[in-house]
Amino acid sequence: MKVATWNVNSIAVRLPQLVEWLKTTRPDVVCLQETKCTDERFPAEPLLELGYQAVTWGQPTYNGVAVLSLHPIVDTRRGFPEAGGDTQCRLLDVVIGPIRVINVYVPNGSEVGSEKFGYKLSWLARLRRYFDESCLADQRLVLCGDFNIAPEPRDVHDPVLWEGRVLFSKPERDALRVIEQWGLVDVFRRHKSEPGLYSWWDYRAGAFRRNHGLRIDHLWATPVLADVSSSAEIDRKVRTLERPSDHAPVIAEFAVAVP
DNA sequence: ATGGTAGATACTCTA
């Protein structure tokens, strides 16, 4: 079972690239972030023609998540369950065949110390609470998406320059660690240990050409599922296309049978 | 050096 996560930065703009990528890559499950598209306007038909059903949770202009699947999607949940819920569309929780998939678009955080940064940290604390209250460690579960955090120095092109900045500050890395310690494994790092492997490059200053990137898009799994993962990779090719997303897809393969 | 680019919406905000 092939599972992928990709921040497309507008489904409307990226649809032609997504269609071509689905045709050639044929993942079983794809988690999308920053669709920037309401559920009514989501382009479900061209994806259905390729065999993909979609569950979406979107809003105009900002945020927005979706899960595409070749197999039936059941038990859909949107956002955190607590009173008040979410005003920003950032979390989808679904069950597909033998696995539970939680797709997140973690807040960017703007700048360390800002109001948005505080929102990011509190959102991450709520995510940990969500796992405590509604997930089980022996479930086959994947948590994937745009986390907007690079976990380690080897995930940053210039860790000295980036230390303390948003996406690589200690409070963010600590908050990420707290979620990991619930009982999740970084599936990408299970298969690839070298530095220089990134999933996001700023549009500005020729960052991609220089490989000035960060690994901020992640695919984590419970140990029972991570133990049967056979490969993981970042698909850099789409970042070389005309008018690309600033993120590249992360893909992992698991040896589980889909009924 | 406080830049630089991209996307959606409205003439600015977010990333």
PDB file of C-alpha atoms (C1' of nucleotides) in Angstrom:
ATOM      1  CA  MET A   1       0.000   0.000   0.000  1.00  0.00           C
ATOM      2  CA  LYS A   2       1.540   3.268  -1.199  1.00  0.00           C
ATOM      3  CA  VAL A   3       0.770   6.361   0.908  1.00  0.00           C
ATOM      4  CA  ALA A   4       1.800   9.905  -0.068  1.00  0.00           C
ATOM      5  CA  THR A   5       1.565  13.437   1.324  1.00  0.00           C
ATOM      6  CA  TRP A   6       1.849  16.605  -0.768  1.00  0.00           C
ATOM      7  CA  ASN A   7       1.291  20.277  -0.006  1.00  0.00           C
ATOM      8  CA  VAL A   8       0.007  21.379  -3.436  1.00  0.00           C
ATOM      9  CA  ASN A   9      -0.336  25.123  -2.652  1.00  0.00           C
ATOM     10  CA  SER A  10      -3.713  25.500  -4.425  1.00  0.00           C
ATOM     11  CA  ILE A  11      -5.472  22.463  -5.931  1.00  0.00           C
ATOM     12  CA  ALA A  12      -6.899  24.707  -8.657  1.00  0.00           C
ATOM     13  CA  VAL A  13      -3.449  25.689  -9.943  1.00  0.00           C
ATOM     14  CA  ARG A  14      -1.825  22.286  -9.397  1.00  0.00           C
ATOM     15  CA  LEU A  15      -4.620  20.042 -10.737  1.00  0.00           C
ATOM     16  CA  PRO A  16      -2.937  19.278 -14.102  1.00  0.00           C
ATOM     17  CA  GLN A  17       0.317  18.343 -12.302  1.00  0.00           C
ATOM     18  CA  LEU A  18      -1.588  16.286  -9.717  1.00  0.00           C
ATOM     19  CA  VAL A  19      -3.449  14.368 -12.453  1.00  0.00           C
ATOM     20  CA  GLU A  20      -0.203  13.508 -14.283  1.00  0.00           C
ATOM     21  CA  TRP A  21       1.507  12.582 -11.023  1.00  0.00           C
ATOM     22  CA  LEU A  22      -1.371  10.267  -9.997  1.00  0.00           C
ATOM     23  CA  LYS A  23      -1.228   8.557 -13.401  1.00  0.00           C
ATOM     24  CA  THR A  24       2.474   7.786 -13.129  1.00  0.00           C
ATOM     25  CA  THR A  25       2.859   7.246  -9.358  1.00  0.00           C
ATOM     26  CA  ARG A  26      -0.508   5.546  -8.627  1.00  0.00           C
ATOM     27  CA  PRO A  27      -0.418   5.869  -4.820  1.00  0.00           C
ATOM     28  CA  ASP A  28      -3.242   4.111  -2.936  1.00  0.00           C
ATOM     29  CA  VAL A  29      -3.703   7.124  -0.645  1.00  0.00           C
ATOM     30  CA  VAL A  30      -2.714  10.784  -1.082  1.00  0.00           C
ATOM     31  CA  CYS A  31      -2.974  13.431   1.640  1.00  0.00           C
ATOM     32  CA  LEU A  32      -3.116  16.980   0.274  1.00  0.00           C
ATOM     33  CA  GLN A  33      -2.573  20.254   2.117  1.00  0.00           C
ATOM     34  CA  GLU A  34      -3.156  23.907   1.229  1.00  0.00           C
ATOM     35  CA  THR A  35      -5.890  23.046  -1.245  1.00  0.00           C
ATOM     36  CA  LYS A  36      -7.186  26.642  -0.768  1.00  0.00           C
ATOM     37  CA  CYS A  37     -10.540  25.438  -2.052  1.00  0.00           C
ATOM     38  CA  THR A  38     -14.042  25.040  -0.613  1.00  0.00           C
ATOM     39  CA  ASP A  39     -15.596  21.553  -0.657  1.00  0.00           C
ATOM     40  CA  GLU A  40     -18.125  22.731  -3.273  1.00  0.00           C
ATOM     41  CA  ARG A  41     -15.399  23.871  -5.667  1.00  0.00           C
ATOM     42  CA  PHE A  42     -13.080  20.872  -5.153  1.00  0.00           C
ATOM     43  CA  PRO A  43     -12.348  19.245  -8.573  1.00  0.00           C
ATOM     44  CA  ALA A  44     -13.624  15.778  -7.621  1.00  0.00           C
ATOM     45  CA  GLU A  45     -14.626  14.633 -11.127  1.00  0.00           C
ATOM     46  CA  PRO A  46     -11.222  14.530 -12.878  1.00  0.00           C
ATOM     47  CA  LEU A  47      -9.802  12.652  -9.867  1.00  0.00           C
ATOM     48  CA  LEU A  48     -12.706  10.187  -9.826  1.00  0.00           C
ATOM     49  CA  GLU A  49     -11.994   9.472 -13.498  1.00  0.00           C
ATOM     50  CA  LEU A  50      -8.561   8.254 -12.371  1.00  0.00           C
ATOM     51  CA  GLY A  51     -10.168   6.011  -9.749  1.00  0.00           C
ATOM     52  CA  TYR A  52      -9.629   8.337  -6.763  1.00  0.00           C
ATOM     53  CA  GLN A  53     -12.420   9.195  -4.377  1.00  0.00           C
ATOM     54  CA  ALA A  54     -11.894  12.316  -2.298  1.00  0.00           C
ATOM     55  CA  VAL A  55     -12.721  13.465   1.204  1.00  0.00           C
ATOM     56  CA  THR A  56     -12.211  17.210   1.551  1.00  0.00           C
ATOM     57  CA  TRP A  57     -12.256  19.882   4.214  1.00  0.00           C
ATOM     58  CA  GLY A  58     -11.625  23.281   2.728  1.00  0.00           C
ATOM     59  CA  GLN A  59     -12.201  27.012   3.041  1.00  0.00           C
ATOM     60  CA  PRO A  60     -11.572  29.924   0.655  1.00  0.00           C
ATOM     61  CA  THR A  61      -8.053  31.337   0.191  1.00  0.00           C
ATOM     62  CA  TYR A  62      -6.214  29.629   3.070  1.00  0.00           C
ATOM     63  CA  ASN A  63      -5.452  26.141   4.438  1.00  0.00           C
ATOM     64  CA  GLY A  64      -7.620  23.217   3.318  1.00  0.00           C
ATOM     65  CA  VAL A  65      -6.903  19.465   3.419  1.00  0.00           C
ATOM     66  CA  ALA A  66      -8.064  16.495   1.358  1.00  0.00           C
ATOM     67  CA  VAL A  67      -7.508  12.737   1.230  1.00  0.00           C
ATOM     68  CA  LEU A  68      -7.626  10.892  -2.100  1.00  0.00           C
ATOM     69  CA  SER A  69      -7.925   7.110  -2.191  1.00  0.00           C
ATOM     70  CA  LEU A  70      -8.247   4.238  -4.656  1.00  0.00           C
ATOM     71  CA  HIS A  71     -10.110   2.327  -1.908  1.00  0.00           C
ATOM     72  CA  PRO A  72     -13.265   3.201   0.038  1.00  0.00           C
ATOM     73  CA  ILE A  73     -12.841   5.919   2.685  1.00  0.00           C
ATOM     74  CA  VAL A  74     -14.836   5.411   5.897  1.00  0.00           C
ATOM     75  CA  ASP A  75     -15.115   6.982   9.384  1.00  0.00           C
ATOM     76  CA  THR A  76     -14.264  10.542   8.313  1.00  0.00           C
ATOM     77  CA  ARG A  77     -13.578  13.134  11.020  1.00  0.00           C
ATOM     78  CA  ARG A  78     -12.810  16.818  10.443  1.00  0.00           C
ATOM     79  CA  GLY A  79     -10.808  18.922  12.901  1.00  0.00           C
ATOM     80  CA  PHE A  80     -10.442  18.647  16.671  1.00  0.00           C
ATOM     81  CA  PRO A  81     -13.528  17.394  18.506  1.00  0.00           C
ATOM     82  CA  GLU A  82     -13.531  19.809  21.465  1.00  0.00           C
ATOM     83  CA  ALA A  83     -16.144  22.506  21.884  1.00  0.00           C
ATOM     84  CA  GLY A  84     -15.638  25.391  19.481  1.00  0.00           C
ATOM     85  CA  GLY A  85     -13.895  23.072  17.034  1.00  0.00           C
ATOM     86  CA  ASP A  86     -11.680  24.651  14.385  1.00  0.00           C
ATOM     87  CA  THR A  87     -12.123  27.756  12.281  1.00  0.00           C
ATOM     88  CA  GLN A  88      -9.171  26.672  10.106  1.00  0.00           C
ATOM     89  CA  CYS A  89      -9.342  23.525   7.944  1.00  0.00           C
ATOM     90  CA  ARG A  90      -6.211  21.657   8.980  1.00  0.00           C
ATOM     91  CA  LEU A  91      -7.020  18.074  10.030  1.00  0.00           C
ATOM     92  CA  LEU A  92      -8.701  15.100   8.355  1.00  0.00           C
ATOM     93  CA  ASP A  93      -8.906  11.679  10.029  1.00  0.00           C
ATOM     94  CA  VAL A  94     -10.085   8.733   7.911  1.00  0.00           C
ATOM     95  CA  VAL A  95      -9.978   4.946   7.745  1.00  0.00           C
ATOM     96  CA  ILE A  96      -8.990   3.271   4.458  1.00  0.00           C
ATOM     97  CA  GLY A  97      -8.874  -0.528   4.392  1.00  0.00           C
ATOM     98  CA  PRO A  98      -6.478  -1.727   7.098  1.00  0.00           C
ATOM     99  CA  ILE A  99      -5.050   1.700   8.044  1.00  0.00           C
ATOM    100  CA  ARG A 100      -6.135   4.892   9.759  1.00  0.00           C
ATOM    101  CA  VAL A 101      -4.801   8.040   8.105  1.00  0.00           C
ATOM    102  CA  ILE A 102      -4.554  11.407   9.852  1.00  0.00           C
ATOM    103  CA  ASN A 103      -3.735  14.246   7.461  1.00  0.00           C
ATOM    104  CA  VAL A 104      -2.542  17.529   8.997  1.00  0.00           C
ATOM    105  CA  TYR A 105      -1.594  21.003   7.835  1.00  0.00           C
ATOM    106  CA  VAL A 106       0.199  22.359  10.904  1.00  0.00           C
ATOM    107  CA  PRO A 107       0.083  26.195  11.216  1.00  0.00           C
ATOM    108  CA  ASN A 108       3.144  27.910   9.731  1.00  0.00           C
ATOM    109  CA  GLY A 109       3.717  30.099  12.776  1.00  0.00           C
ATOM    110  CA  SER A 110       4.832  33.229  10.895  1.00  0.00           C
ATOM    111  CA  GLU A 111       7.628  34.355  13.245  1.00  0.00           C
ATOM    112  CA  VAL A 112       8.942  33.030  16.546  1.00  0.00           C
ATOM    113  CA  GLY A 113       7.193  34.854  19.385  1.00  0.00           C
ATOM    114  CA  SER A 114       4.300  36.113  17.252  1.00  0.00           C
ATOM    115  CA  GLU A 115       0.626  35.473  17.943  1.00  0.00           C
ATOM    116  CA  LYS A 116       0.567  32.973  15.060  1.00  0.00           C
ATOM    117  CA  PHE A 117       3.568  31.201  16.605  1.00  0.00           C
ATOM    118  CA  GLY A 118       1.627  30.758  19.838  1.00  0.00           C
ATOM    119  CA  TYR A 119      -1.285  29.371  17.833  1.00  0.00           C
ATOM    120  CA  LYS A 120       1.090  26.879  16.188  1.00  0.00           C
ATOM    121  CA  LEU A 121       2.372  25.601  19.547  1.00  0.00           C
ATOM    122  CA  SER A 122      -1.130  25.323  21.022  1.00  0.00           C
ATOM    123  CA  TRP A 123      -2.326  23.529  17.864  1.00  0.00           C
ATOM    124  CA  LEU A 124       0.490  20.990  18.258  1.00  0.00           C
ATOM    125  CA  ALA A 125      -0.466  20.464  21.913  1.00  0.00           C
ATOM    126  CA  ARG A 126      -4.052  19.828  20.810  1.00  0.00           C
ATOM    127  CA  LEU A 127      -2.797  17.308  18.248  1.00  0.00           C
ATOM    128  CA  ARG A 128      -0.991  15.380  20.995  1.00  0.00           C
ATOM    129  CA  ARG A 129      -4.177  15.467  23.102  1.00  0.00           C
ATOM    130  CA  TYR A 130      -6.137  14.187  20.077  1.00  0.00           C
ATOM    131  CA  PHE A 131      -3.833  11.159  19.950  1.00  0.00           C
ATOM    132  CA  ASP A 132      -4.145  10.602  23.712  1.00  0.00           C
ATOM    133  CA  GLU A 133      -7.927  10.714  23.574  1.00  0.00           C
ATOM    134  CA  SER A 134      -8.848   9.058  20.282  1.00  0.00           C
ATOM    135  CA  CYS A 135      -5.974   6.910  18.968  1.00  0.00           C
ATOM    136  CA  LEU A 136      -4.609   3.552  20.065  1.00  0.00           C
ATOM    137  CA  ALA A 137      -0.908   2.621  19.957  1.00  0.00           C
ATOM    138  CA  ASP A 138      -1.624  -0.824  18.482  1.00  0.00           C
ATOM    139  CA  GLN A 139      -3.640   0.613  15.560  1.00  0.00           C
ATOM    140  CA  ARG A 140      -2.125   0.633  12.069  1.00  0.00           C
ATOM    141  CA  LEU A 141      -1.994   4.420  11.859  1.00  0.00           C
ATOM    142  CA  VAL A 142      -0.268   7.007   9.656  1.00  0.00           C
ATOM    143  CA  LEU A 143       0.110  10.666  10.628  1.00  0.00           C
ATOM    144  CA  CYS A 144       1.235  12.658   7.636  1.00  0.00           C
ATOM    145  CA  GLY A 145       1.183  16.131   6.180  1.00  0.00           C
ATOM    146  CA  ASP A 146       2.917  19.497   6.194  1.00  0.00           C
ATOM    147  CA  PHE A 147       4.187  19.813   9.774  1.00  0.00           C
ATOM    148  CA  ASN A 148       6.007  23.116   9.098  1.00  0.00           C
ATOM    149  CA  ILE A 149       8.837  21.878  11.365  1.00  0.00           C
ATOM    150  CA  ALA A 150      12.241  20.407  10.515  1.00  0.00           C
ATOM    151  CA  PRO A 151      12.998  17.889  13.299  1.00  0.00           C
ATOM    152  CA  GLU A 152      16.813  17.782  13.199  1.00  0.00           C
ATOM    153  CA  PRO A 153      19.881  19.636  11.854  1.00  0.00           C
ATOM    154  CA  ARG A 154      20.244  17.077   9.042  1.00  0.00           C
ATOM    155  CA  ASP A 155      16.793  18.206   7.833  1.00  0.00           C
ATOM    156  CA  VAL A 156      17.960  21.804   7.248  1.00  0.00           C
ATOM    157  CA  HIS A 157      20.330  23.045   4.521  1.00  0.00           C
ATOM    158  CA  ASP A 158      22.017  25.494   6.909  1.00  0.00           C
ATOM    159  CA  PRO A 159      21.158  24.551  10.526  1.00  0.00           C
ATOM    160  CA  VAL A 160      23.286  27.363  11.998  1.00  0.00           C
ATOM    161  CA  LEU A 161      21.466  29.998   9.930  1.00  0.00           C
ATOM    162  CA  TRP A 162      18.053  28.456  10.680  1.00  0.00           C
ATOM    163  CA  GLU A 163      18.530  27.774  14.411  1.00  0.00           C
ATOM    164  CA  GLY A 164      15.877  29.682  16.350  1.00  0.00           C
ATOM    165  CA  ARG A 165      13.908  30.704  13.265  1.00  0.00           C
ATOM    166  CA  VAL A 166      10.355  29.626  12.595  1.00  0.00           C
ATOM    167  CA  LEU A 167      10.280  26.041  11.165  1.00  0.00           C
ATOM    168  CA  PHE A 168      13.451  25.158  13.119  1.00  0.00           C
ATOM    169  CA  SER A 169      13.143  26.709  16.585  1.00  0.00           C
ATOM    170  CA  LYS A 170      13.502  24.682  19.770  1.00  0.00           C
ATOM    171  CA  PRO A 171       9.910  25.174  21.009  1.00  0.00           C
ATOM    172  CA  GLU A 172       8.603  23.810  17.695  1.00  0.00           C
ATOM    173  CA  ARG A 173      10.998  20.843  17.655  1.00  0.00           C
ATOM    174  CA  ASP A 174      10.093  20.075  21.279  1.00  0.00           C
ATOM    175  CA  ALA A 175       6.364  20.186  20.481  1.00  0.00           C
ATOM    176  CA  LEU A 176       6.950  17.811  17.577  1.00  0.00           C
ATOM    177  CA  ARG A 177       8.913  15.471  19.842  1.00  0.00           C
ATOM    178  CA  VAL A 178       5.971  15.375  22.272  1.00  0.00           C
ATOM    179  CA  ILE A 179       3.723  14.108  19.459  1.00  0.00           C
ATOM    180  CA  GLU A 180       6.345  11.573  18.343  1.00  0.00           C
ATOM    181  CA  GLN A 181       6.647  10.314  21.928  1.00  0.00           C
ATOM    182  CA  TRP A 182       2.991   9.322  21.893  1.00  0.00           C
ATOM    183  CA  GLY A 183       4.345   6.404  19.844  1.00  0.00           C
ATOM    184  CA  LEU A 184       5.124   7.295  16.234  1.00  0.00           C
ATOM    185  CA  VAL A 185       8.064   6.525  13.939  1.00  0.00           C
ATOM    186  CA  ASP A 186       9.443   8.794  11.192  1.00  0.00           C
ATOM    187  CA  VAL A 187       9.006   6.376   8.269  1.00  0.00           C
ATOM    188  CA  PHE A 188      11.215   8.450   5.954  1.00  0.00           C
ATOM    189  CA  ARG A 189      14.136   8.261   8.401  1.00  0.00           C
ATOM    190  CA  ARG A 190      13.558   4.518   8.780  1.00  0.00           C
ATOM    191  CA  HIS A 191      14.788   4.224   5.168  1.00  0.00           C
ATOM    192  CA  LYS A 192      16.930   7.299   4.470  1.00  0.00           C
ATOM    193  CA  SER A 193      19.492   8.641   6.943  1.00  0.00           C
ATOM    194  CA  GLU A 194      21.586  11.108   4.937  1.00  0.00           C
ATOM    195  CA  PRO A 195      21.309  14.930   5.133  1.00  0.00           C
ATOM    196  CA  GLY A 196      20.372  17.098   2.132  1.00  0.00           C
ATOM    197  CA  LEU A 197      16.978  15.474   1.565  1.00  0.00           C
ATOM    198  CA  TYR A 198      14.292  18.167   1.696  1.00  0.00           C
ATOM    199  CA  SER A 199      10.576  18.440   0.953  1.00  0.00           C
ATOM    200  CA  TRP A 200      10.209  22.230   0.761  1.00  0.00           C
ATOM    201  CA  TRP A 201      12.192  25.008  -0.909  1.00  0.00           C
ATOM    202  CA  ASP A 202      11.264  28.689  -0.733  1.00  0.00           C
ATOM    203  CA  TYR A 203      10.111  30.118  -4.073  1.00  0.00           C
ATOM    204  CA  ARG A 204      12.534  32.990  -3.562  1.00  0.00           C
ATOM    205  CA  ALA A 205      16.251  33.450  -4.121  1.00  0.00           C
ATOM    206  CA  GLY A 206      16.704  30.336  -6.269  1.00  0.00           C
ATOM    207  CA  ALA A 207      16.360  28.119  -3.205  1.00  0.00           C
ATOM    208  CA  PHE A 208      15.534  24.934  -5.132  1.00  0.00           C
ATOM    209  CA  ARG A 209      18.366  25.389  -7.631  1.00  0.00           C
ATOM    210  CA  ARG A 210      20.798  25.679  -4.694  1.00  0.00           C
ATOM    211  CA  ASN A 211      19.014  22.909  -2.723  1.00  0.00           C
ATOM    212  CA  HIS A 212      18.424  25.402   0.082  1.00  0.00           C
ATOM    213  CA  GLY A 213      15.556  23.384   1.520  1.00  0.00           C
ATOM    214  CA  LEU A 214      14.010  21.972   4.674  1.00  0.00           C
ATOM    215  CA  ARG A 215      12.388  18.611   5.396  1.00  0.00           C
ATOM    216  CA  ILE A 216       9.099  19.781   6.911  1.00  0.00           C
ATOM    217  CA  ASP A 217       6.646  17.338   5.291  1.00  0.00           C
ATOM    218  CA  HIS A 218       6.460  14.072   7.181  1.00  0.00           C
ATOM    219  CA  LEU A 219       4.995  10.609   7.151  1.00  0.00           C
ATOM    220  CA  TRP A 220       4.954   9.029  10.588  1.00  0.00           C
ATOM    221  CA  ALA A 221       3.447   5.682  11.572  1.00  0.00           C
ATOM    222  CA  THR A 222       2.784   3.528  14.604  1.00  0.00           C
ATOM    223  CA  PRO A 223       5.535   0.891  15.091  1.00  0.00           C
ATOM    224  CA  VAL A 224       3.242  -1.968  13.997  1.00  0.00           C
ATOM    225  CA  LEU A 225       2.888  -0.233  10.617  1.00  0.00           C
ATOM    226  CA  ALA A 226       6.379   1.305  10.347  1.00  0.00           C
ATOM    227  CA  ASP A 227       7.810  -2.191  10.833  1.00  0.00           C
ATOM    228  CA  VAL A 228       6.216  -3.319   7.557  1.00  0.00           C
ATOM    229  CA  SER A 229       7.271  -0.245   5.542  1.00  0.00           C
ATOM    230  CA  SER A 230       9.435  -1.250   2.589  1.00  0.00           C
ATOM    231  CA  SER A 231      10.523   2.154   1.214  1.00  0.00           C
ATOM    232  CA  ALA A 232      10.225   5.914   1.594  1.00  0.00           C
ATOM    233  CA  GLU A 233      11.232   8.749  -0.697  1.00  0.00           C
ATOM    234  CA  ILE A 234      10.734  12.399  -1.615  1.00  0.00           C
ATOM    235  CA  ASP A 235       9.691  12.956  -5.224  1.00  0.00           C
ATOM    236  CA  ARG A 236      11.819  15.956  -6.247  1.00  0.00           C
ATOM    237  CA  LYS A 237      10.823  15.719  -9.925  1.00  0.00           C
ATOM    238  CA  VAL A 238       7.577  17.674  -9.531  1.00  0.00           C
ATOM    239  CA  ARG A 239       9.523  20.592  -8.026  1.00  0.00           C
ATOM    240  CA  THR A 240      11.394  20.963 -11.355  1.00  0.00           C
ATOM    241  CA  LEU A 241       8.174  21.439 -13.372  1.00  0.00           C
ATOM    242  CA  GLU A 242       6.878  24.767 -14.650  1.00  0.00           C
ATOM    243  CA  ARG A 243       4.786  26.565 -11.950  1.00  0.00           C
ATOM    244  CA  PRO A 244       5.470  24.006  -9.210  1.00  0.00           C
ATOM    245  CA  SER A 245       4.248  23.829  -5.647  1.00  0.00           C
ATOM    246  CA  ASP A 246       6.975  24.902  -3.229  1.00  0.00           C
ATOM    247  CA  HIS A 247       6.644  21.403  -1.644  1.00  0.00           C
ATOM    248  CA  ALA A 248       7.501  17.973  -3.062  1.00  0.00           C
ATOM    249  CA  PRO A 249       5.525  14.797  -2.257  1.00  0.00           C
ATOM    250  CA  VAL A 250       6.732  12.316   0.379  1.00  0.00           C
ATOM    251  CA  ILE A 251       5.855   8.687  -0.422  1.00  0.00           C
ATOM    252  CA  ALA A 252       6.066   5.489   1.638  1.00  0.00           C
ATOM    253  CA  GLU A 253       5.155   1.918   0.823  1.00  0.00           C
ATOM    254  CA  PHE A 254       3.723  -0.536   3.364  1.00  0.00           C
ATOM    255  CA  ALA A 255       3.353  -4.321   3.077  1.00  0.00           C
ATOM    256  CA  VAL A 256      -0.308  -4.486   4.078  1.00  0.00           C
ATOM    257  CA  ALA A 257      -3.103  -6.122   2.123  1.00  0.00           C
ATOM    258  CA  VAL A 258      -6.098  -4.018   1.115  1.00  0.00           C
ATOM    259  CA  PRO A 259      -9.252  -6.151   1.081  1.00  0.00           C
TER     260      PRO A 259
ATOM    261  C1'  DA B   1      21.265  43.035   2.468  1.00  0.00           C
ATOM    262  C1'  DT B   2      15.219  42.480   5.870  1.00  0.00           C
ATOM    263  C1'  DG B   3      15.374  41.300   0.220  1.00  0.00           C
ATOM    264  C1'  DG B   4      13.340  37.628  -2.846  1.00  0.00           C
ATOM    265  C1'  DT B   5       8.224  34.712  -5.225  1.00  0.00           C
ATOM    266  C1'  DA B   6       3.699  32.634  -5.383  1.00  0.00           C
ATOM    267  C1'  DG B   7      -1.483  32.232  -4.633  1.00  0.00           C
ATOM    268  C1'  DA B   8      -6.288  34.002  -3.629  1.00  0.00           C
ATOM    269  C1'  DT B   9      -8.882  37.873  -3.034  1.00  0.00           C
ATOM    270  C1'  DA B  10      -9.616  42.349  -3.317  1.00  0.00           C
ATOM    271  C1'  DC B  11      -6.537  46.447  -3.657  1.00  0.00           C
ATOM    272  C1'  DT B  12      -3.494  42.864   1.355  1.00  0.00           C
ATOM    273  C1'  DC B  13      -2.608  38.741   3.745  1.00  0.00           C
ATOM    274  C1'  DT B  14      -0.289  34.369   4.175  1.00  0.00           C
ATOM    275  C1'  DA B  15       3.420  31.465   3.431  1.00  0.00           C
TER     276       DA B  15
END
